[in-house]
mmCIF file of N, CA and C and ligand atoms in Angstrom:
data_model
loop_
_atom_site.group_PDB
_atom_site.id
_atom_site.type_symbol
_atom_site.label_atom_id
_atom_site.label_comp_id
_atom_site.label_asym_id
_atom_site.label_seq_id
_atom_site.Cartn_x
_atom_site.Cartn_y
_atom_site.Cartn_z
ATOM 1 N N UNK A 1 -11.448 -4.200 -12.463
ATOM 2 C CA UNK A 1 -10.462 -2.972 -12.366
ATOM 3 C C UNK A 1 -9.452 -3.314 -13.438
ATOM 4 N N UNK A 2 -9.118 -4.486 -13.854
ATOM 5 C CA UNK A 2 -8.286 -4.795 -14.836
ATOM 6 C C UNK A 2 -8.417 -3.982 -16.248
ATOM 7 N N UNK A 3 -9.836 -3.901 -16.529
ATOM 8 C CA UNK A 3 -10.266 -2.918 -17.694
ATOM 9 C C UNK A 3 -10.364 -1.500 -17.502
ATOM 10 N N UNK A 4 -10.002 -1.061 -16.290
ATOM 11 C CA UNK A 4 -9.949 0.504 -16.031
ATOM 12 C C UNK A 4 -8.806 0.932 -16.855
ATOM 13 N N UNK A 5 -8.780 2.154 -16.825
ATOM 14 C CA UNK A 5 -7.334 2.813 -17.496
ATOM 15 C C UNK A 5 -7.662 4.348 -17.086
ATOM 16 N N UNK A 6 -6.347 4.895 -16.731
ATOM 17 C CA UNK A 6 -6.296 6.144 -16.613
ATOM 18 C C UNK A 6 -6.963 7.056 -17.706
ATOM 19 N N UNK A 7 -7.667 8.009 -17.552
ATOM 20 C CA UNK A 7 -8.250 9.048 -18.628
ATOM 21 C C UNK A 7 -7.672 10.446 -18.290
ATOM 22 N N UNK A 8 -6.970 10.943 -19.218
ATOM 23 C CA UNK A 8 -6.465 12.152 -19.026
ATOM 24 C C UNK A 8 -7.414 13.180 -19.844
ATOM 25 N N UNK A 9 -7.575 14.293 -19.455
ATOM 26 C CA UNK A 9 -8.486 15.516 -20.221
ATOM 27 C C UNK A 9 -7.866 15.611 -21.562
ATOM 28 N N UNK A 10 -8.598 15.776 -22.410
ATOM 29 C CA UNK A 10 -8.375 16.231 -23.822
ATOM 30 C C UNK A 10 -7.610 17.542 -23.664
ATOM 31 N N UNK A 11 -6.428 17.557 -24.647
ATOM 32 C CA UNK A 11 -5.874 18.775 -24.984
ATOM 33 C C UNK A 11 -4.923 19.077 -23.755
ATOM 34 N N UNK A 12 -4.713 18.122 -22.919
ATOM 35 C CA UNK A 12 -3.672 18.528 -21.798
ATOM 36 C C UNK A 12 -2.306 18.580 -22.207
ATOM 37 N N UNK A 13 -1.532 19.667 -22.118
ATOM 38 C CA UNK A 13 -0.352 19.759 -22.473
ATOM 39 C C UNK A 13 0.752 19.000 -21.881
ATOM 40 N N UNK A 14 1.611 18.767 -22.662
ATOM 41 C CA UNK A 14 2.810 17.803 -21.867
ATOM 42 C C UNK A 14 3.264 18.453 -20.648
ATOM 43 N N UNK A 15 3.711 19.588 -20.719
ATOM 44 C CA UNK A 15 4.141 20.167 -19.268
ATOM 45 C C UNK A 15 3.053 20.063 -18.208
ATOM 46 N N UNK A 16 1.924 20.336 -18.476
ATOM 47 C CA UNK A 16 0.864 20.099 -17.545
ATOM 48 C C UNK A 16 0.781 18.666 -16.929
ATOM 49 N N UNK A 17 0.777 17.770 -17.970
ATOM 50 C CA UNK A 17 0.873 16.412 -17.821
ATOM 51 C C UNK A 17 1.956 15.884 -16.902
ATOM 52 N N UNK A 18 3.067 16.367 -17.088
ATOM 53 C CA UNK A 18 4.294 15.871 -16.345
ATOM 54 C C UNK A 18 4.115 16.678 -15.025
ATOM 55 N N UNK A 19 3.663 17.722 -14.976
ATOM 56 C CA UNK A 19 3.466 18.310 -13.616
ATOM 57 C C UNK A 19 2.219 17.561 -12.655
ATOM 58 N N UNK A 20 1.469 16.785 -13.231
ATOM 59 C CA UNK A 20 0.457 16.110 -12.502
ATOM 60 C C UNK A 20 0.735 14.730 -12.282
ATOM 61 N N UNK A 21 1.825 14.107 -13.442
ATOM 62 C CA UNK A 21 1.873 12.495 -13.203
ATOM 63 C C UNK A 21 3.405 12.323 -13.453
ATOM 64 N N UNK A 22 4.129 13.463 -13.176
ATOM 65 C CA UNK A 22 5.525 13.175 -13.691
ATOM 66 C C UNK A 22 6.438 12.091 -12.587
ATOM 67 N N UNK A 23 5.907 12.118 -11.434
ATOM 68 C CA UNK A 23 6.466 11.359 -10.483
ATOM 69 C C UNK A 23 5.975 9.988 -9.995
ATOM 70 N N UNK A 24 6.913 8.981 -9.915
ATOM 71 C CA UNK A 24 6.197 7.679 -9.549
ATOM 72 C C UNK A 24 5.104 7.725 -8.298
ATOM 73 N N UNK A 25 5.321 8.715 -7.394
ATOM 74 C CA UNK A 25 4.386 8.897 -6.380
ATOM 75 C C UNK A 25 3.118 9.395 -6.847
ATOM 76 N N UNK A 26 3.018 10.205 -7.821
ATOM 77 C CA UNK A 26 1.818 11.007 -8.309
ATOM 78 C C UNK A 26 0.939 10.069 -9.114
ATOM 79 N N UNK A 27 1.692 9.018 -9.805
ATOM 80 C CA UNK A 27 1.185 7.979 -10.830
ATOM 81 C C UNK A 27 0.416 6.870 -9.573
ATOM 82 N N UNK A 28 1.425 6.561 -8.467
ATOM 83 C CA UNK A 28 0.859 5.719 -7.678
ATOM 84 C C UNK A 28 -0.490 6.145 -7.002
ATOM 85 N N UNK A 29 -0.511 7.272 -6.519
ATOM 86 C CA UNK A 29 -1.655 8.092 -6.105
ATOM 87 C C UNK A 29 -2.992 7.976 -6.722
ATOM 88 N N UNK A 30 -2.435 8.402 -8.085
ATOM 89 C CA UNK A 30 -3.661 8.505 -9.203
ATOM 90 C C UNK A 30 -4.286 7.074 -9.484
ATOM 91 N N UNK A 31 -3.428 6.024 -9.402
ATOM 92 C CA UNK A 31 -3.903 4.565 -9.631
ATOM 93 C C UNK A 31 -4.701 4.168 -8.505
ATOM 94 N N UNK A 32 -4.140 4.477 -7.295
ATOM 95 C CA UNK A 32 -4.679 4.232 -6.057
ATOM 96 C C UNK A 32 -6.241 4.751 -5.994
ATOM 97 N N UNK A 33 -6.310 6.038 -6.478
ATOM 98 C CA UNK A 33 -7.747 6.361 -6.297
ATOM 99 C C UNK A 33 -8.760 5.883 -7.436
ATOM 100 N N UNK A 34 -8.081 5.493 -8.546
ATOM 101 C CA UNK A 34 -8.673 4.760 -9.600
ATOM 102 C C UNK A 34 -9.391 3.255 -9.175
ATOM 103 N N UNK A 35 -8.393 2.648 -8.717
ATOM 104 C CA UNK A 35 -8.793 1.235 -8.227
ATOM 105 C C UNK A 35 -9.571 1.211 -6.884
ATOM 106 N N UNK A 36 -9.249 2.228 -5.833
ATOM 107 C CA UNK A 36 -10.234 2.007 -4.506
ATOM 108 C C UNK A 36 -10.682 3.424 -4.573
ATOM 109 N N UNK A 37 -11.601 3.943 -5.169
ATOM 110 C CA UNK A 37 -12.201 5.287 -4.910
ATOM 111 C C UNK A 37 -12.634 5.540 -3.400
ATOM 112 N N UNK A 38 -13.186 4.593 -2.815
ATOM 113 C CA UNK A 38 -13.463 4.799 -1.500
ATOM 114 C C UNK A 38 -12.574 4.436 -0.502
ATOM 115 N N UNK A 39 -11.218 4.083 -0.770
ATOM 116 C CA UNK A 39 -10.158 3.792 -0.022
ATOM 117 C C UNK A 39 -10.045 2.105 -0.205
ATOM 118 N N UNK A 40 -8.695 1.803 0.254
ATOM 119 C CA UNK A 40 -8.590 0.318 0.241
ATOM 120 C C UNK A 40 -9.624 -0.727 0.569
ATOM 121 N N UNK A 41 -9.728 -1.746 -0.290
ATOM 122 C CA UNK A 41 -10.610 -2.794 -0.017
ATOM 123 C C UNK A 41 -9.701 -4.155 -0.195
ATOM 124 N N UNK A 42 -9.641 -4.966 0.682
ATOM 125 C CA UNK A 42 -8.935 -6.127 0.570
ATOM 126 C C UNK A 42 -9.765 -7.202 -0.352
ATOM 127 N N UNK A 43 -8.979 -7.529 -1.349
ATOM 128 C CA UNK A 43 -9.679 -8.258 -2.444
ATOM 129 C C UNK A 43 -10.096 -9.886 -1.775
ATOM 130 N N UNK A 44 -9.281 -10.058 -0.913
ATOM 131 C CA UNK A 44 -9.496 -11.420 -0.058
ATOM 132 C C UNK A 44 -10.740 -11.406 0.575
ATOM 133 N N UNK A 45 -10.732 -10.677 1.606
ATOM 134 C CA UNK A 45 -11.884 -10.496 2.664
ATOM 135 C C UNK A 45 -12.752 -9.486 2.649
ATOM 136 N N UNK A 46 -12.424 -8.245 1.940
ATOM 137 C CA UNK A 46 -13.296 -7.083 1.971
ATOM 138 C C UNK A 46 -12.891 -6.140 2.942
ATOM 139 N N UNK A 47 -12.034 -6.390 3.748
ATOM 140 C CA UNK A 47 -11.873 -5.541 4.880
ATOM 141 C C UNK A 47 -11.200 -4.072 4.306
ATOM 142 N N UNK A 48 -11.235 -3.247 5.170
ATOM 143 C CA UNK A 48 -10.963 -1.754 4.767
ATOM 144 C C UNK A 48 -9.716 -1.304 5.529
ATOM 145 N N UNK A 49 -9.160 -1.996 6.489
ATOM 146 C CA UNK A 49 -8.043 -1.407 7.249
ATOM 147 C C UNK A 49 -6.879 -2.135 6.650
ATOM 148 N N UNK A 50 -5.634 -1.374 6.728
ATOM 149 C CA UNK A 50 -4.472 -2.188 6.269
ATOM 150 C C UNK A 50 -3.281 -1.188 6.647
ATOM 151 N N UNK A 51 -2.132 -1.763 6.373
ATOM 152 C CA UNK A 51 -0.900 -1.032 6.512
ATOM 153 C C UNK A 51 -0.195 -1.030 5.260
ATOM 154 N N UNK A 52 0.625 -0.114 5.130
ATOM 155 C CA UNK A 52 1.172 0.092 3.636
ATOM 156 C C UNK A 52 2.663 -0.554 3.993
ATOM 157 N N UNK A 53 3.109 -1.357 3.329
ATOM 158 C CA UNK A 53 4.584 -1.850 3.297
ATOM 159 C C UNK A 53 5.419 -1.172 2.133
ATOM 160 N N UNK A 54 5.851 0.024 2.787
ATOM 161 C CA UNK A 54 6.498 1.017 1.835
ATOM 162 C C UNK A 54 7.836 0.466 0.960
ATOM 163 N N UNK A 55 8.550 -0.363 1.506
ATOM 164 C CA UNK A 55 9.664 -0.845 0.769
ATOM 165 C C UNK A 55 9.050 -1.517 -0.695
ATOM 166 N N UNK A 56 8.109 -2.294 -0.308
ATOM 167 C CA UNK A 56 7.534 -3.302 -1.477
ATOM 168 C C UNK A 56 6.250 -2.631 -2.315
ATOM 169 N N UNK A 57 5.986 -1.403 -1.663
ATOM 170 C CA UNK A 57 4.746 -0.931 -2.524
ATOM 171 C C UNK A 57 3.511 -1.767 -2.275
ATOM 172 N N UNK A 58 3.177 -2.383 -1.309
ATOM 173 C CA UNK A 58 2.176 -3.391 -1.028
ATOM 174 C C UNK A 58 1.303 -2.970 0.055
ATOM 175 N N UNK A 59 0.022 -3.326 0.145
ATOM 176 C CA UNK A 59 -0.722 -3.031 1.233
ATOM 177 C C UNK A 59 -1.245 -4.346 2.032
ATOM 178 N N UNK A 60 -1.090 -4.391 3.180
ATOM 179 C CA UNK A 60 -1.277 -5.740 4.008
ATOM 180 C C UNK A 60 -2.760 -5.390 4.618
ATOM 181 N N UNK A 61 -3.507 -6.448 4.481
ATOM 182 C CA UNK A 61 -4.756 -6.283 5.104
ATOM 183 C C UNK A 61 -4.486 -6.674 6.737
ATOM 184 N N UNK A 62 -5.299 -5.730 7.475
ATOM 185 C CA UNK A 62 -5.380 -6.072 9.025
ATOM 186 C C UNK A 62 -5.750 -7.216 9.275
ATOM 187 N N UNK A 63 -6.958 -7.593 8.696
ATOM 188 C CA UNK A 63 -7.773 -8.805 9.166
ATOM 189 C C UNK A 63 -7.045 -10.162 8.669
ATOM 190 N N UNK A 64 -6.691 -10.366 7.239
ATOM 191 C CA UNK A 64 -6.308 -11.645 6.895
ATOM 192 C C UNK A 64 -4.706 -11.672 6.450
ATOM 193 N N UNK A 65 -4.307 -10.500 6.564
ATOM 194 C CA UNK A 65 -2.874 -10.220 6.167
ATOM 195 C C UNK A 65 -2.327 -10.535 4.939
ATOM 196 N N UNK A 66 -3.366 -10.614 3.931
ATOM 197 C CA UNK A 66 -3.141 -10.878 2.411
ATOM 198 C C UNK A 66 -2.344 -9.435 1.988
ATOM 199 N N UNK A 67 -1.222 -9.687 1.304
ATOM 200 C CA UNK A 67 -0.610 -8.614 0.808
ATOM 201 C C UNK A 67 -1.284 -8.233 -0.736
ATOM 202 N N UNK A 68 -1.507 -7.067 -0.917
ATOM 203 C CA UNK A 68 -2.109 -6.775 -2.298
ATOM 204 C C UNK A 68 -1.125 -5.571 -2.977
ATOM 205 N N UNK A 69 -0.816 -5.872 -3.942
ATOM 206 C CA UNK A 69 0.088 -4.864 -4.798
ATOM 207 C C UNK A 69 -1.011 -3.970 -5.524
ATOM 208 N N UNK A 70 -0.690 -2.636 -5.345
ATOM 209 C CA UNK A 70 -1.436 -1.514 -6.035
ATOM 210 C C UNK A 70 -1.654 -2.186 -7.621
ATOM 211 N N UNK A 71 -0.477 -2.587 -8.219
ATOM 212 C CA UNK A 71 -0.892 -2.947 -9.787
ATOM 213 C C UNK A 71 -1.215 -4.362 -9.860
ATOM 214 N N UNK A 72 -1.401 -5.277 -9.058
ATOM 215 C CA UNK A 72 -2.041 -6.537 -9.358
ATOM 216 C C UNK A 72 -3.166 -6.563 -9.939
ATOM 217 N N UNK A 73 -3.562 -7.341 -10.720
ATOM 218 C CA UNK A 73 -4.863 -7.412 -11.579
ATOM 219 C C UNK A 73 -4.887 -6.264 -12.402
ATOM 220 N N UNK A 74 -4.069 -5.508 -12.632
ATOM 221 C CA UNK A 74 -4.140 -4.262 -13.557
ATOM 222 C C UNK A 74 -3.200 -4.639 -14.757
ATOM 223 N N UNK A 75 -3.548 -4.029 -15.730
ATOM 224 C CA UNK A 75 -2.372 -3.977 -17.123
ATOM 225 C C UNK A 75 -1.114 -3.656 -16.680
ATOM 226 N N UNK A 76 -0.929 -3.000 -15.569
ATOM 227 C CA UNK A 76 0.337 -2.421 -15.214
ATOM 228 C C UNK A 76 1.206 -3.572 -14.542
ATOM 229 N N UNK A 77 0.515 -4.845 -13.968
ATOM 230 C CA UNK A 77 1.326 -5.623 -13.251
ATOM 231 C C UNK A 77 2.244 -6.606 -13.994
ATOM 232 N N UNK A 78 1.900 -6.644 -15.268
ATOM 233 C CA UNK A 78 3.044 -7.717 -15.867
ATOM 234 C C UNK A 78 4.229 -7.127 -16.149
ATOM 235 N N UNK A 79 4.679 -6.055 -16.348
ATOM 236 C CA UNK A 79 5.808 -5.612 -16.562
ATOM 237 C C UNK A 79 6.674 -5.084 -15.359
ATOM 238 N N UNK A 80 7.945 -4.681 -15.640
ATOM 239 C CA UNK A 80 8.529 -3.972 -14.679
ATOM 240 C C UNK A 80 8.749 -2.468 -14.915
ATOM 241 N N UNK A 81 7.913 -2.016 -15.954
ATOM 242 C CA UNK A 81 8.032 -0.665 -16.435
ATOM 243 C C UNK A 81 7.474 0.181 -15.354
ATOM 244 N N UNK A 82 7.983 1.402 -14.819
ATOM 245 C CA UNK A 82 7.563 2.183 -13.933
ATOM 246 C C UNK A 82 6.395 2.930 -14.358
ATOM 247 N N UNK A 83 5.272 3.149 -13.445
ATOM 248 C CA UNK A 83 4.136 3.688 -13.732
ATOM 249 C C UNK A 83 4.172 5.097 -14.492
ATOM 250 N N UNK A 84 5.246 5.785 -14.165
ATOM 251 C CA UNK A 84 5.595 7.102 -14.975
ATOM 252 C C UNK A 84 5.601 6.898 -16.406
ATOM 253 N N UNK A 85 6.279 5.708 -16.877
ATOM 254 C CA UNK A 85 6.241 5.252 -18.460
ATOM 255 C C UNK A 85 4.889 4.906 -18.919
ATOM 256 N N UNK A 86 4.395 4.275 -18.029
ATOM 257 C CA UNK A 86 3.047 3.734 -18.385
ATOM 258 C C UNK A 86 1.968 4.885 -18.809
ATOM 259 N N UNK A 87 2.001 5.788 -17.805
ATOM 260 C CA UNK A 87 1.139 6.898 -17.996
ATOM 261 C C UNK A 87 1.739 7.833 -19.123
ATOM 262 N N UNK A 88 2.765 8.045 -19.206
ATOM 263 C CA UNK A 88 3.287 8.619 -20.395
ATOM 264 C C UNK A 88 2.757 8.100 -21.668
ATOM 265 N N UNK A 89 3.053 6.685 -21.612
ATOM 266 C CA UNK A 89 2.486 6.133 -22.902
ATOM 267 C C UNK A 89 1.103 6.143 -23.415
ATOM 268 N N UNK A 90 0.022 6.227 -22.098
ATOM 269 C CA UNK A 90 -1.243 6.377 -22.289
ATOM 270 C C UNK A 90 -1.409 7.744 -22.769
ATOM 271 N N UNK A 91 -0.822 8.705 -22.249
ATOM 272 C CA UNK A 91 -0.865 10.159 -22.543
ATOM 273 C C UNK A 91 -0.621 10.285 -24.149
ATOM 274 N N UNK A 92 0.569 9.684 -24.543
ATOM 275 C CA UNK A 92 0.867 9.718 -25.923
ATOM 276 C C UNK A 92 -0.132 9.104 -26.794
ATOM 277 N N UNK A 93 -0.545 8.030 -26.446
ATOM 278 C CA UNK A 93 -1.346 7.221 -27.418
ATOM 279 C C UNK A 93 -2.723 7.743 -27.383
ATOM 280 N N UNK A 94 -3.109 8.528 -26.322
ATOM 281 C CA UNK A 94 -4.675 8.932 -26.394
ATOM 282 C C UNK A 94 -4.498 10.596 -26.747
ATOM 283 N N UNK A 95 -3.682 11.054 -26.788
ATOM 284 C CA UNK A 95 -3.573 12.653 -27.076
ATOM 285 C C UNK A 95 -3.418 12.881 -28.538
ATOM 286 N N UNK A 96 -2.641 11.959 -29.138
ATOM 287 C CA UNK A 96 -2.057 12.072 -30.547
ATOM 288 C C UNK A 96 -3.196 11.721 -31.540
ATOM 289 N N UNK A 97 -3.268 12.633 -32.477
ATOM 290 C CA UNK A 97 -4.320 12.147 -33.681
ATOM 291 C C UNK A 97 -3.852 11.199 -34.318
ATOM 292 N N UNK A 98 -2.547 11.131 -34.738
ATOM 293 C CA UNK A 98 -2.118 9.914 -35.273
ATOM 294 C C UNK A 98 -1.691 8.883 -34.611
ATOM 295 N N UNK A 99 -1.813 7.640 -34.997
ATOM 296 C CA UNK A 99 -1.688 6.615 -34.230
ATOM 297 C C UNK A 99 0.139 6.488 -33.860
ATOM 298 N N UNK A 100 0.355 6.070 -32.810
ATOM 299 C CA UNK A 100 1.827 5.983 -32.534
ATOM 300 C C UNK A 100 2.418 4.498 -32.560
ATOM 301 N N UNK A 101 3.506 4.252 -33.314
ATOM 302 C CA UNK A 101 3.783 2.991 -33.596
ATOM 303 C C UNK A 101 4.827 2.717 -32.356
ATOM 304 N N UNK A 102 5.118 1.327 -32.192
ATOM 305 C CA UNK A 102 5.753 0.860 -31.252
ATOM 306 C C UNK A 102 7.236 1.328 -31.147
ATOM 307 N N UNK A 103 7.603 1.579 -32.252
ATOM 308 C CA UNK A 103 9.145 2.364 -32.555
ATOM 309 C C UNK A 103 9.135 3.453 -31.841
ATOM 310 N N UNK A 104 8.114 4.435 -32.320
ATOM 311 C CA UNK A 104 7.918 5.738 -31.761
ATOM 312 C C UNK A 104 7.953 5.741 -30.296
ATOM 313 N N UNK A 105 7.121 4.842 -29.741
ATOM 314 C CA UNK A 105 6.757 4.652 -28.260
ATOM 315 C C UNK A 105 8.098 4.355 -27.535
ATOM 316 N N UNK A 106 8.827 3.501 -28.269
ATOM 317 C CA UNK A 106 10.162 2.904 -27.544
ATOM 318 C C UNK A 106 11.054 4.092 -27.300
ATOM 319 N N UNK A 107 11.208 4.878 -28.641
ATOM 320 C CA UNK A 107 11.899 6.351 -28.410
ATOM 321 C C UNK A 107 11.587 7.177 -27.243
ATOM 322 N N UNK A 108 10.238 7.517 -27.477
ATOM 323 C CA UNK A 108 9.456 8.673 -26.502
ATOM 324 C C UNK A 108 9.566 8.279 -24.914
ATOM 325 N N UNK A 109 9.373 7.093 -24.634
ATOM 326 C CA UNK A 109 9.479 6.644 -23.350
ATOM 327 C C UNK A 109 10.628 5.956 -22.728
ATOM 328 N N UNK A 110 11.474 5.660 -23.581
ATOM 329 C CA UNK A 110 12.731 4.967 -23.384
ATOM 330 C C UNK A 110 12.797 3.602 -22.745
ATOM 331 N N UNK A 111 12.087 2.760 -23.507
ATOM 332 C CA UNK A 111 12.171 1.413 -23.094
ATOM 333 C C UNK A 111 12.614 0.497 -24.229
ATOM 334 N N UNK A 112 12.714 -0.765 -24.287
ATOM 335 C CA UNK A 112 12.999 -1.525 -25.342
ATOM 336 C C UNK A 112 11.968 -1.558 -26.334
ATOM 337 N N UNK A 113 12.236 -1.980 -27.552
ATOM 338 C CA UNK A 113 11.242 -2.292 -28.568
ATOM 339 C C UNK A 113 10.308 -3.218 -27.848
ATOM 340 N N UNK A 114 10.728 -4.278 -27.577
ATOM 341 C CA UNK A 114 9.660 -5.368 -27.178
ATOM 342 C C UNK A 114 8.665 -4.888 -26.047
ATOM 343 N N UNK A 115 9.465 -4.178 -25.182
ATOM 344 C CA UNK A 115 8.366 -3.786 -24.005
ATOM 345 C C UNK A 115 7.398 -2.652 -24.653
ATOM 346 N N UNK A 116 8.012 -1.787 -25.562
ATOM 347 C CA UNK A 116 6.992 -0.772 -26.047
ATOM 348 C C UNK A 116 5.999 -1.409 -26.868
ATOM 349 N N UNK A 117 6.234 -2.516 -27.704
ATOM 350 C CA UNK A 117 5.266 -3.358 -28.479
ATOM 351 C C UNK A 117 4.282 -3.745 -27.466
ATOM 352 N N UNK A 118 4.726 -4.573 -26.277
ATOM 353 C CA UNK A 118 3.913 -5.096 -25.538
ATOM 354 C C UNK A 118 2.950 -4.045 -24.752
ATOM 355 N N UNK A 119 3.472 -3.056 -24.461
ATOM 356 C CA UNK A 119 2.703 -1.942 -23.799
ATOM 357 C C UNK A 119 1.526 -1.500 -24.705
ATOM 358 N N UNK A 120 1.990 -1.115 -25.923
ATOM 359 C CA UNK A 120 1.026 -0.624 -26.827
ATOM 360 C C UNK A 120 0.021 -1.555 -26.948
ATOM 361 N N UNK A 121 0.259 -2.859 -27.252
ATOM 362 C CA UNK A 121 -0.793 -3.831 -27.559
ATOM 363 C C UNK A 121 -1.595 -3.965 -26.401
ATOM 364 N N UNK A 122 -1.171 -3.972 -25.232
ATOM 365 C CA UNK A 122 -2.090 -3.971 -23.883
ATOM 366 C C UNK A 122 -3.231 -2.825 -23.930
ATOM 367 N N UNK A 123 -2.598 -1.754 -23.962
ATOM 368 C CA UNK A 123 -3.226 -0.438 -23.964
ATOM 369 C C UNK A 123 -4.395 -0.150 -24.952
ATOM 370 N N UNK A 124 -3.935 -0.721 -26.378
ATOM 371 C CA UNK A 124 -5.017 -0.535 -27.349
ATOM 372 C C UNK A 124 -6.056 -1.625 -27.169
ATOM 373 N N UNK A 125 -5.680 -2.815 -26.535
ATOM 374 C CA UNK A 125 -6.624 -3.742 -26.376
ATOM 375 C C UNK A 125 -7.960 -3.241 -25.284
ATOM 376 N N UNK A 126 -7.079 -2.396 -24.152
ATOM 377 C CA UNK A 126 -7.947 -1.908 -23.128
ATOM 378 C C UNK A 126 -8.911 -0.914 -23.761
ATOM 379 N N UNK A 127 -8.481 -0.071 -24.569
ATOM 380 C CA UNK A 127 -9.062 0.957 -25.198
ATOM 381 C C UNK A 127 -10.088 0.627 -26.234
ATOM 382 N N UNK A 128 -9.759 -0.522 -26.849
ATOM 383 C CA UNK A 128 -10.961 -0.989 -27.673
ATOM 384 C C UNK A 128 -12.015 -1.495 -26.969
ATOM 385 N N UNK A 129 -11.709 -2.308 -25.878
ATOM 386 C CA UNK A 129 -12.875 -2.722 -25.005
ATOM 387 C C UNK A 129 -13.689 -1.688 -24.232
ATOM 388 N N UNK A 130 -12.981 -0.826 -23.833
ATOM 389 C CA UNK A 130 -13.696 0.419 -23.402
ATOM 390 C C UNK A 130 -14.585 1.153 -24.423
ATOM 391 N N UNK A 131 -14.220 1.046 -25.304
ATOM 392 C CA UNK A 131 -15.119 1.768 -26.636
ATOM 393 C C UNK A 131 -16.197 0.820 -26.826
ATOM 394 N N UNK A 132 -16.178 -0.575 -26.843
ATOM 395 C CA UNK A 132 -17.115 -1.587 -27.247
ATOM 396 C C UNK A 132 -18.118 -1.317 -25.829
ATOM 397 N N UNK A 133 -17.565 -1.299 -24.651
ATOM 398 C CA UNK A 133 -18.389 -0.922 -23.625
ATOM 399 C C UNK A 133 -19.274 0.310 -23.656
ATOM 400 N N UNK A 134 -18.621 1.314 -24.148
ATOM 401 C CA UNK A 134 -19.486 2.448 -24.214
ATOM 402 C C UNK A 134 -20.508 2.552 -25.341
ATOM 403 N N UNK A 135 -20.278 1.691 -26.411
ATOM 404 C CA UNK A 135 -21.265 1.510 -27.498
ATOM 405 C C UNK A 135 -22.420 0.694 -26.794
ATOM 406 N N UNK A 136 -22.255 -0.275 -26.195
ATOM 407 C CA UNK A 136 -23.139 -1.125 -25.667
ATOM 408 C C UNK A 136 -24.082 -0.502 -24.704
ATOM 409 N N UNK A 137 -23.250 0.307 -23.643
ATOM 410 C CA UNK A 137 -24.164 0.912 -22.779
ATOM 411 C C UNK A 137 -24.777 2.175 -23.221
ATOM 412 N N UNK A 138 -24.431 2.649 -24.336
ATOM 413 C CA UNK A 138 -25.082 3.665 -24.847
ATOM 414 C C UNK A 138 -26.430 3.397 -25.588
ATOM 415 N N UNK A 139 -26.800 2.216 -25.700
ATOM 416 C CA UNK A 139 -27.941 1.789 -26.567
ATOM 417 C C UNK A 139 -29.076 1.679 -25.583
HETATM 418 ZN ZN1 ZN B 201 -8.070 -9.358 3.954
#
């Protein structure tokens, strides 16, 4: 999962993008389906029943009671940046023809330069690895 990344359709307009992924709930739900396409699976014991602890946005396994955060083990885990900003950063980095600088990203999504730089670095790494994977599987 750590290498997975949200993909947006090419040519998706900004208003359409914001309509689909403009709120934290929408982003959470998109990430949930990406991570667990067939529903939640406990990473500890493989059990599928859980309860959601809303206040902390974690899922607690009914069998082993391990608590799993939706973002743990993903590139979104390390930062405190809301998912909406991550999604917007992915959108900007993938939709624009020209490369986006960390400074531009900082202004566009409203985070510190340091955070923008880290986000960009992580996303570029994931995208690069995905490209590599594509080439390999294409042979
Ligand atoms: Zn479990």
